[in-house]
Each structure stands twice: as C-alpha cells, then as structure tokens.
Amino acid sequence: MSKKQKDPRYSTDDLPPIKNLFLYCYFSFMKLFFFLFFGVGSFFLAVVVIPLMKLCIHPADRFKRAGRRFISATFRFFINFMRITGVISLRVDDREKFKHLNSKVIIANHPSILDVVFIISLVPNADCIVRGGLTKTVVAGIINRIYIVNSLGYDQMVELSRESLQTGSNLIIFPEGTRTPRHGTNPYKRGAAHIAYEANCNVLPLYIGGTDKYGLGKHDPWFSYNRTERYLYDIHMLPEIEIAPYKEMESQIAARKLTAAMHDVIAAEALARDNRIV
C-alpha cells in the first residue's frame, strides 16, 4: 500500500455497513458501466466528432466556443442518463444563473472524479485547466483541441487562461489540484488567484455537497459505491469574490490573500452544511 493510501485523511474506517447488498451491487455495477460508456463516448468524440467540427468551423476561436458548448451538451446527456438509472441525483440552486456566466474564474471543492463533468454540464461556455496526464488517455483529442493543459509552461498557461477569459469564457479550476480527501482538505494552490489577478476577473466559488461520494474519491476501489444511499450532487453558487480590492496589492501578496479568501468561503459553506470535508 502506498504512503498516500495510508494517509489518515483518506481513511474509510468511518464507513457504515452496506445497507442493501442487492442495491449496492447494482449501483456499483452501473457506475462501472458508466465509466466504460464515458470512455467509449469520449473516444468517439475525440476521433470523429471533434475533428469534423474543427474541419467545418472556423476560425479557431469560434471552433473552441462551439466545441465547449457541444461538450457541455454531451455531459448533460451523460448526467441525465445516470439520473434515469438512479445512479445519481442532482440538485442545483438556480440553473439559469449558470447559463449566463461570463468571464469568471470558477473554483470549487473537489470530492469526486465527476465534479468537472457536472460543472461543465451547467456552464455552456466553460473552459478548464486539465491535468496533463489526461492527454495520454481517450480524451486527449478533446483536451488538446479545446481546453488548457496544466503541463504547459506556467507563463503560457496563464496567458492562455487570460485570453480565454477575455473572450467571455469561464475558467474552471480546482484550487486543491486533486480530489478533496474524505477528512480535511488539501492546501489550496495559488494558480487560480494568479490567473484571476492577471485577467482582472472575479472569482466565483461553487460548493459541491450532497451525500458521501465513496467510490468516486481518490484511492477508492473501482467496484464501490455509497453504502447506504445513492450519490446526491448538491451544487451551490456562492457569492463572487471581487477582484478589484486585490488589484491594489502587489501580485504575490494579492494571490496569497485571494487564495485564503477562496478557501475561507468554501470552508465556511461546508461548515454551515455540516459536511465531512471541513
């Protein structure tokens, strides 16, 4: 077992016993089915649909906007498919607000592997910074053409992010850089704050709550699921963090204070909802 798996923050000792073995096996199987469905669908989009769109839609900026909206629509279909089978349920405060967001740096806690899928499904014009390792997977053809990869040089990544935000796109970043552990949080990285500062854009925090995401968290076994109830994703849009006060500070100081503000806003929401990630 690796050191990360021994980290007490990822401990599963607090898990309750399985409530209904039949339903647990059904939901675990369906979860694996949807991972396979997602992989096959992503491969088809990457090698057929996205290249055709790139061939037909010009210039490059227009193609990227169309591509992001198309991916948002396919993610909505994927989530609705999961909802129909009972694997997940979704609750959102005000879906219309998500549809009309422009030039926001969207940050969120990160309890599960599906978080970015949910956010992109809600925000049609969403760009995001994607882990470089995903460029070696079936989704590489989508990521390389539409989104920003974090394995680029820092200056290039910031510049591409700034350009994307200035065209009206919203940029999704998980400040922890990896999935939130079951107990506590990971330190927030300052990349989101630096990008918001350089692009002169407000930060929009989201809080992803709901039921325990065991089976979708870091180090969780693939054939596992919430032991007592289905996955509920309860997504809340929190008050924007205005960038203007931070623009009066030196960039490094501003990034540190803005990052602390991001953490405090999400941690306060988690505490208010008595959630396990605080």
mmCIF file of C-alpha atoms in Angstrom:
data_model
loop_
_atom_site.group_PDB
_atom_site.id
_atom_site.type_symbol
_atom_site.label_atom_id
_atom_site.label_comp_id
_atom_site.label_asym_id
_atom_site.label_seq_id
_atom_site.Cartn_x
_atom_site.Cartn_y
_atom_site.Cartn_z
ATOM 1 C CA MET A 1 0.000 0.000 0.000
ATOM 2 C CA SER A 2 1.377 3.443 -0.922
ATOM 3 C CA LYS A 3 2.016 6.253 1.512
ATOM 4 C CA LYS A 4 -0.866 8.206 0.047
ATOM 5 C CA GLN A 5 -3.244 5.348 0.729
ATOM 6 C CA LYS A 6 -2.054 5.296 4.338
ATOM 7 C CA ASP A 7 -2.802 8.986 4.734
ATOM 8 C CA PRO A 8 -5.452 9.145 7.505
ATOM 9 C CA ARG A 9 -7.287 11.872 5.600
ATOM 10 C CA TYR A 10 -8.346 9.187 3.104
ATOM 11 C CA SER A 11 -9.307 6.655 5.775
ATOM 12 C CA THR A 12 -12.535 4.712 5.197
ATOM 13 C CA ASP A 13 -12.769 3.440 8.789
ATOM 14 C CA ASP A 14 -15.835 5.608 9.340
ATOM 15 C CA LEU A 15 -17.862 3.989 6.544
ATOM 16 C CA PRO A 16 -21.177 2.450 7.650
ATOM 17 C CA PRO A 17 -22.049 -1.161 6.782
ATOM 18 C CA ILE A 18 -23.770 -1.849 3.466
ATOM 19 C CA LYS A 19 -27.481 -1.221 3.908
ATOM 20 C CA ASN A 20 -28.826 -3.220 0.967
ATOM 21 C CA LEU A 21 -26.421 -5.635 -0.720
ATOM 22 C CA PHE A 22 -28.528 -6.022 -3.874
ATOM 23 C CA LEU A 23 -28.776 -2.261 -4.480
ATOM 24 C CA TYR A 24 -25.118 -1.792 -3.583
ATOM 25 C CA CYS A 25 -24.061 -4.341 -6.219
ATOM 26 C CA TYR A 26 -26.446 -2.817 -8.783
ATOM 27 C CA PHE A 27 -25.170 0.723 -8.271
ATOM 28 C CA SER A 28 -21.522 -0.405 -8.226
ATOM 29 C CA PHE A 29 -22.025 -2.280 -11.497
ATOM 30 C CA MET A 30 -23.849 0.661 -13.093
ATOM 31 C CA LYS A 31 -21.101 3.018 -12.001
ATOM 32 C CA LEU A 32 -18.543 0.850 -13.806
ATOM 33 C CA PHE A 33 -20.849 0.679 -16.835
ATOM 34 C CA PHE A 34 -20.994 4.473 -16.974
ATOM 35 C CA PHE A 35 -17.207 4.761 -16.722
ATOM 36 C CA LEU A 36 -16.968 2.453 -19.741
ATOM 37 C CA PHE A 37 -19.738 4.376 -21.529
ATOM 38 C CA PHE A 38 -17.919 7.647 -20.863
ATOM 39 C CA GLY A 39 -14.635 6.240 -22.142
ATOM 40 C CA VAL A 40 -16.089 4.860 -25.353
ATOM 41 C CA GLY A 41 -18.095 8.027 -25.955
ATOM 42 C CA SER A 42 -15.066 10.223 -25.345
ATOM 43 C CA PHE A 43 -13.013 8.192 -27.795
ATOM 44 C CA PHE A 44 -15.712 8.567 -30.472
ATOM 45 C CA LEU A 45 -15.924 12.315 -29.880
ATOM 46 C CA ALA A 46 -12.133 12.666 -29.943
ATOM 47 C CA VAL A 47 -11.503 10.771 -33.181
ATOM 48 C CA VAL A 48 -14.680 11.558 -35.141
ATOM 49 C CA VAL A 49 -16.875 14.425 -33.919
ATOM 50 C CA ILE A 50 -14.333 16.987 -32.721
ATOM 51 C CA PRO A 51 -12.066 16.638 -35.816
ATOM 52 C CA LEU A 52 -15.124 17.115 -38.050
ATOM 53 C CA MET A 53 -16.130 20.199 -36.096
ATOM 54 C CA LYS A 54 -12.611 21.579 -36.385
ATOM 55 C CA LEU A 55 -12.691 20.964 -40.119
ATOM 56 C CA CYS A 56 -16.034 22.726 -40.574
ATOM 57 C CA ILE A 57 -15.934 25.574 -38.042
ATOM 58 C CA HIS A 58 -13.540 28.488 -38.475
ATOM 59 C CA PRO A 59 -11.691 30.432 -37.158
ATOM 60 C CA ALA A 60 -10.063 28.606 -34.206
ATOM 61 C CA ASP A 61 -11.747 30.742 -31.517
ATOM 62 C CA ARG A 62 -15.192 30.045 -32.961
ATOM 63 C CA PHE A 63 -14.409 26.324 -33.099
ATOM 64 C CA LYS A 64 -13.345 26.287 -29.438
ATOM 65 C CA ARG A 65 -16.530 28.066 -28.339
ATOM 66 C CA ALA A 66 -18.674 25.647 -30.357
ATOM 67 C CA GLY A 67 -16.673 22.684 -29.090
ATOM 68 C CA ARG A 68 -17.115 23.676 -25.443
ATOM 69 C CA ARG A 69 -20.857 24.109 -25.850
ATOM 70 C CA PHE A 70 -21.075 20.745 -27.571
ATOM 71 C CA ILE A 71 -19.120 19.041 -24.770
ATOM 72 C CA SER A 72 -21.394 20.762 -22.234
ATOM 73 C CA ALA A 73 -24.436 19.309 -24.008
ATOM 74 C CA THR A 74 -22.948 15.795 -24.157
ATOM 75 C CA PHE A 75 -22.117 15.981 -20.439
ATOM 76 C CA ARG A 76 -25.735 16.968 -19.695
ATOM 77 C CA PHE A 77 -26.872 13.913 -21.655
ATOM 78 C CA PHE A 78 -24.430 11.717 -19.706
ATOM 79 C CA ILE A 79 -25.636 13.038 -16.345
ATOM 80 C CA ASN A 80 -29.296 12.669 -17.300
ATOM 81 C CA PHE A 81 -28.593 9.076 -18.363
ATOM 82 C CA MET A 82 -27.114 8.401 -14.917
ATOM 83 C CA ARG A 83 -30.101 10.064 -13.258
ATOM 84 C CA ILE A 84 -32.575 7.895 -15.200
ATOM 85 C CA THR A 85 -30.873 4.721 -13.968
ATOM 86 C CA GLY A 86 -30.851 6.029 -10.399
ATOM 87 C CA VAL A 87 -27.058 6.108 -10.007
ATOM 88 C CA ILE A 88 -27.007 9.809 -9.148
ATOM 89 C CA SER A 89 -29.388 12.631 -8.355
ATOM 90 C CA LEU A 90 -28.659 16.309 -8.827
ATOM 91 C CA ARG A 91 -29.830 19.426 -7.033
ATOM 92 C CA VAL A 92 -28.823 22.907 -8.213
ATOM 93 C CA ASP A 93 -29.910 26.221 -6.695
ATOM 94 C CA ASP A 94 -30.559 28.174 -9.896
ATOM 95 C CA ARG A 95 -29.573 26.557 -13.183
ATOM 96 C CA GLU A 96 -30.316 29.713 -15.199
ATOM 97 C CA LYS A 97 -27.555 31.632 -13.430
ATOM 98 C CA PHE A 98 -25.005 29.079 -14.630
ATOM 99 C CA LYS A 99 -26.098 29.521 -18.243
ATOM 100 C CA HIS A 100 -25.354 33.247 -18.261
ATOM 101 C CA LEU A 101 -21.954 33.375 -16.581
ATOM 102 C CA ASN A 102 -19.217 35.278 -18.399
ATOM 103 C CA SER A 103 -15.516 35.750 -17.695
ATOM 104 C CA LYS A 104 -15.494 34.162 -14.237
ATOM 105 C CA VAL A 105 -12.786 32.077 -12.635
ATOM 106 C CA ILE A 106 -14.915 29.235 -11.236
ATOM 107 C CA ILE A 107 -13.438 27.399 -8.267
ATOM 108 C CA ALA A 108 -14.882 24.525 -6.244
ATOM 109 C CA ASN A 109 -14.122 21.831 -3.747
ATOM 110 C CA HIS A 110 -13.391 18.501 -5.421
ATOM 111 C CA PRO A 111 -14.958 15.490 -3.649
ATOM 112 C CA SER A 112 -15.257 13.225 -6.695
ATOM 113 C CA ILE A 113 -13.940 12.350 -10.120
ATOM 114 C CA LEU A 114 -17.189 13.572 -11.737
ATOM 115 C CA ASP A 115 -17.120 17.159 -10.419
ATOM 116 C CA VAL A 116 -15.804 18.745 -13.612
ATOM 117 C CA VAL A 117 -18.423 16.849 -15.648
ATOM 118 C CA PHE A 118 -21.219 18.357 -13.538
ATOM 119 C CA ILE A 119 -19.830 21.898 -13.689
ATOM 120 C CA ILE A 120 -19.222 21.829 -17.451
ATOM 121 C CA SER A 121 -22.745 20.456 -17.971
ATOM 122 C CA LEU A 122 -24.129 23.504 -16.136
ATOM 123 C CA VAL A 123 -21.869 26.134 -17.765
ATOM 124 C CA PRO A 124 -22.123 26.026 -21.592
ATOM 125 C CA ASN A 125 -19.125 28.314 -22.206
ATOM 126 C CA ALA A 126 -16.739 26.670 -19.761
ATOM 127 C CA ASP A 127 -13.029 26.356 -20.336
ATOM 128 C CA CYS A 128 -10.900 24.486 -17.810
ATOM 129 C CA ILE A 129 -7.334 23.682 -16.848
ATOM 130 C CA VAL A 130 -6.886 19.941 -17.259
ATOM 131 C CA ARG A 131 -4.314 17.628 -15.721
ATOM 132 C CA GLY A 132 -1.563 16.902 -18.246
ATOM 133 C CA GLY A 133 -1.778 13.160 -17.663
ATOM 134 C CA LEU A 134 -5.192 13.118 -19.354
ATOM 135 C CA THR A 135 -3.518 13.930 -22.676
ATOM 136 C CA LYS A 136 -2.428 10.273 -22.705
ATOM 137 C CA THR A 137 -5.977 8.936 -22.358
ATOM 138 C CA VAL A 138 -9.008 8.518 -24.648
ATOM 139 C CA VAL A 139 -10.000 12.147 -24.041
ATOM 140 C CA ALA A 140 -6.699 13.509 -25.398
ATOM 141 C CA GLY A 141 -8.226 14.537 -28.724
ATOM 142 C CA ILE A 142 -10.794 16.672 -26.914
ATOM 143 C CA ILE A 143 -8.463 18.218 -24.356
ATOM 144 C CA ASN A 144 -5.704 19.176 -26.777
ATOM 145 C CA ARG A 145 -8.115 20.983 -29.102
ATOM 146 C CA ILE A 146 -10.485 22.673 -26.656
ATOM 147 C CA TYR A 147 -9.067 23.054 -23.128
ATOM 148 C CA ILE A 148 -5.873 24.190 -21.380
ATOM 149 C CA VAL A 149 -3.353 21.620 -20.137
ATOM 150 C CA ASN A 150 -1.536 22.250 -16.852
ATOM 151 C CA SER A 151 1.666 20.658 -18.171
ATOM 152 C CA LEU A 152 2.320 23.741 -20.297
ATOM 153 C CA GLY A 153 4.821 26.269 -19.051
ATOM 154 C CA TYR A 154 3.375 28.426 -16.283
ATOM 155 C CA ASP A 155 3.549 31.674 -18.267
ATOM 156 C CA GLN A 156 1.915 30.085 -21.308
ATOM 157 C CA MET A 157 -0.848 28.547 -19.175
ATOM 158 C CA VAL A 158 -1.602 31.904 -17.536
ATOM 159 C CA GLU A 159 -1.612 33.682 -20.890
ATOM 160 C CA LEU A 160 -3.974 31.151 -22.485
ATOM 161 C CA SER A 161 -6.252 31.403 -19.454
ATOM 162 C CA ARG A 162 -6.277 35.203 -19.638
ATOM 163 C CA GLU A 163 -7.102 35.116 -23.353
ATOM 164 C CA SER A 164 -9.924 32.626 -22.781
ATOM 165 C CA LEU A 165 -11.459 34.728 -20.007
ATOM 166 C CA GLN A 166 -11.238 37.885 -22.094
ATOM 167 C CA THR A 167 -13.363 36.252 -24.807
ATOM 168 C CA GLY A 168 -16.134 35.682 -22.255
ATOM 169 C CA SER A 169 -15.404 32.053 -21.398
ATOM 170 C CA ASN A 170 -15.459 30.885 -17.792
ATOM 171 C CA LEU A 171 -12.429 29.051 -16.444
ATOM 172 C CA ILE A 172 -12.894 26.084 -14.087
ATOM 173 C CA ILE A 173 -10.092 25.432 -11.588
ATOM 174 C CA PHE A 174 -9.975 23.163 -8.555
ATOM 175 C CA PRO A 175 -7.601 25.014 -6.204
ATOM 176 C CA GLU A 176 -6.675 21.852 -4.305
ATOM 177 C CA GLY A 177 -5.211 20.434 -7.502
ATOM 178 C CA THR A 178 -6.558 16.951 -6.726
ATOM 179 C CA ARG A 179 -9.633 15.400 -5.183
ATOM 180 C CA THR A 180 -10.592 16.526 -1.694
ATOM 181 C CA PRO A 181 -9.816 13.833 0.902
ATOM 182 C CA ARG A 182 -12.589 12.308 2.983
ATOM 183 C CA HIS A 183 -11.288 14.104 6.076
ATOM 184 C CA GLY A 184 -9.962 17.668 5.862
ATOM 185 C CA THR A 185 -8.758 19.390 2.703
ATOM 186 C CA ASN A 186 -5.626 19.746 0.621
ATOM 187 C CA PRO A 187 -3.740 23.063 0.683
ATOM 188 C CA TYR A 188 -5.086 25.495 -1.899
ATOM 189 C CA LYS A 189 -2.666 26.296 -4.723
ATOM 190 C CA ARG A 190 -2.348 29.904 -5.880
ATOM 191 C CA GLY A 191 -2.773 29.330 -9.612
ATOM 192 C CA ALA A 192 -6.449 30.328 -9.682
ATOM 193 C CA ALA A 193 -5.685 33.535 -7.798
ATOM 194 C CA HIS A 194 -2.805 34.444 -10.129
ATOM 195 C CA ILE A 195 -4.989 33.896 -13.187
ATOM 196 C CA ALA A 196 -7.886 35.933 -11.766
ATOM 197 C CA TYR A 197 -5.440 38.728 -10.912
ATOM 198 C CA GLU A 198 -3.779 38.769 -14.342
ATOM 199 C CA ALA A 199 -7.096 38.543 -16.208
ATOM 200 C CA ASN A 200 -8.811 41.060 -13.894
ATOM 201 C CA CYS A 201 -11.770 38.693 -13.446
ATOM 202 C CA ASN A 202 -13.911 37.948 -10.409
ATOM 203 C CA VAL A 203 -13.754 34.557 -8.728
ATOM 204 C CA LEU A 204 -16.968 32.535 -8.455
ATOM 205 C CA PRO A 205 -16.823 29.826 -5.758
ATOM 206 C CA LEU A 206 -19.035 26.758 -6.009
ATOM 207 C CA TYR A 207 -19.719 24.275 -3.264
ATOM 208 C CA ILE A 208 -20.321 20.641 -4.190
ATOM 209 C CA GLY A 209 -22.171 18.930 -1.357
ATOM 210 C CA GLY A 210 -24.644 16.104 -1.041
ATOM 211 C CA THR A 211 -24.146 12.520 0.058
ATOM 212 C CA ASP A 212 -20.871 10.684 0.580
ATOM 213 C CA LYS A 213 -19.013 10.203 -2.731
ATOM 214 C CA TYR A 214 -17.281 6.989 -1.642
ATOM 215 C CA GLY A 215 -16.387 5.099 -4.809
ATOM 216 C CA LEU A 216 -15.598 8.313 -6.713
ATOM 217 C CA GLY A 217 -12.939 9.704 -4.400
ATOM 218 C CA LYS A 218 -9.181 9.364 -4.513
ATOM 219 C CA HIS A 219 -7.918 5.837 -3.677
ATOM 220 C CA ASP A 220 -11.469 4.406 -3.563
ATOM 221 C CA PRO A 221 -11.892 0.912 -5.072
ATOM 222 C CA TRP A 222 -13.445 0.936 -8.541
ATOM 223 C CA PHE A 223 -16.156 -1.536 -7.562
ATOM 224 C CA SER A 224 -17.541 0.511 -4.692
ATOM 225 C CA TYR A 225 -20.399 2.902 -4.071
ATOM 226 C CA ASN A 226 -22.052 4.848 -1.271
ATOM 227 C CA ARG A 227 -23.018 2.112 1.186
ATOM 228 C CA THR A 228 -26.360 3.481 2.346
ATOM 229 C CA GLU A 229 -27.809 5.793 -0.336
ATOM 230 C CA ARG A 230 -27.371 6.982 -3.908
ATOM 231 C CA TYR A 231 -24.982 9.754 -4.897
ATOM 232 C CA LEU A 232 -26.549 13.181 -4.489
ATOM 233 C CA TYR A 233 -24.739 16.154 -6.006
ATOM 234 C CA ASP A 234 -25.934 19.335 -4.325
ATOM 235 C CA ILE A 235 -24.264 22.243 -6.130
ATOM 236 C CA HIS A 236 -24.408 25.768 -4.741
ATOM 237 C CA MET A 237 -23.213 29.016 -6.282
ATOM 238 C CA LEU A 238 -21.605 31.153 -3.581
ATOM 239 C CA PRO A 239 -21.119 34.956 -3.592
ATOM 240 C CA GLU A 240 -18.495 36.210 -6.018
ATOM 241 C CA ILE A 241 -15.125 37.318 -4.731
ATOM 242 C CA GLU A 242 -14.485 40.718 -6.302
ATOM 243 C CA ILE A 243 -11.010 41.075 -7.796
ATOM 244 C CA ALA A 244 -10.904 44.912 -7.583
ATOM 245 C CA PRO A 245 -9.627 45.173 -3.967
ATOM 246 C CA TYR A 246 -6.792 42.746 -4.736
ATOM 247 C CA LYS A 247 -5.656 44.680 -7.817
ATOM 248 C CA GLU A 248 -4.449 47.406 -5.468
ATOM 249 C CA MET A 249 -1.903 44.962 -3.972
ATOM 250 C CA GLU A 250 1.379 43.594 -5.278
ATOM 251 C CA SER A 251 0.648 40.414 -7.271
ATOM 252 C CA GLN A 252 2.227 37.890 -4.887
ATOM 253 C CA ILE A 253 0.509 39.371 -1.839
ATOM 254 C CA ALA A 254 -2.775 39.556 -3.718
ATOM 255 C CA ALA A 255 -2.504 35.902 -4.771
ATOM 256 C CA ARG A 256 -1.859 34.789 -1.203
ATOM 257 C CA LYS A 257 -4.762 36.766 0.244
ATOM 258 C CA LEU A 258 -7.139 35.848 -2.580
ATOM 259 C CA THR A 259 -6.309 32.152 -2.193
ATOM 260 C CA ALA A 260 -7.017 32.395 1.532
ATOM 261 C CA ALA A 261 -10.347 34.068 0.752
ATOM 262 C CA MET A 262 -11.281 31.247 -1.644
ATOM 263 C CA HIS A 263 -10.538 28.637 0.997
ATOM 264 C CA ASP A 264 -12.456 30.512 3.683
ATOM 265 C CA VAL A 265 -15.592 30.936 1.546
ATOM 266 C CA ILE A 266 -15.814 27.248 0.639
ATOM 267 C CA ALA A 267 -14.823 26.065 4.140
ATOM 268 C CA ALA A 268 -17.491 28.285 5.697
ATOM 269 C CA GLU A 269 -20.141 26.829 3.386
ATOM 270 C CA ALA A 270 -19.001 23.307 4.228
ATOM 271 C CA LEU A 271 -19.148 24.082 7.944
ATOM 272 C CA ALA A 272 -22.614 25.608 7.606
ATOM 273 C CA ARG A 273 -23.815 22.405 5.955
ATOM 274 C CA ASP A 274 -22.036 20.196 8.492
ATOM 275 C CA ASN A 275 -20.164 18.469 5.674
ATOM 276 C CA ARG A 276 -17.391 15.951 6.170
ATOM 277 C CA ILE A 277 -14.717 17.788 4.148
ATOM 278 C CA VAL A 278 -14.217 20.656 6.610
#
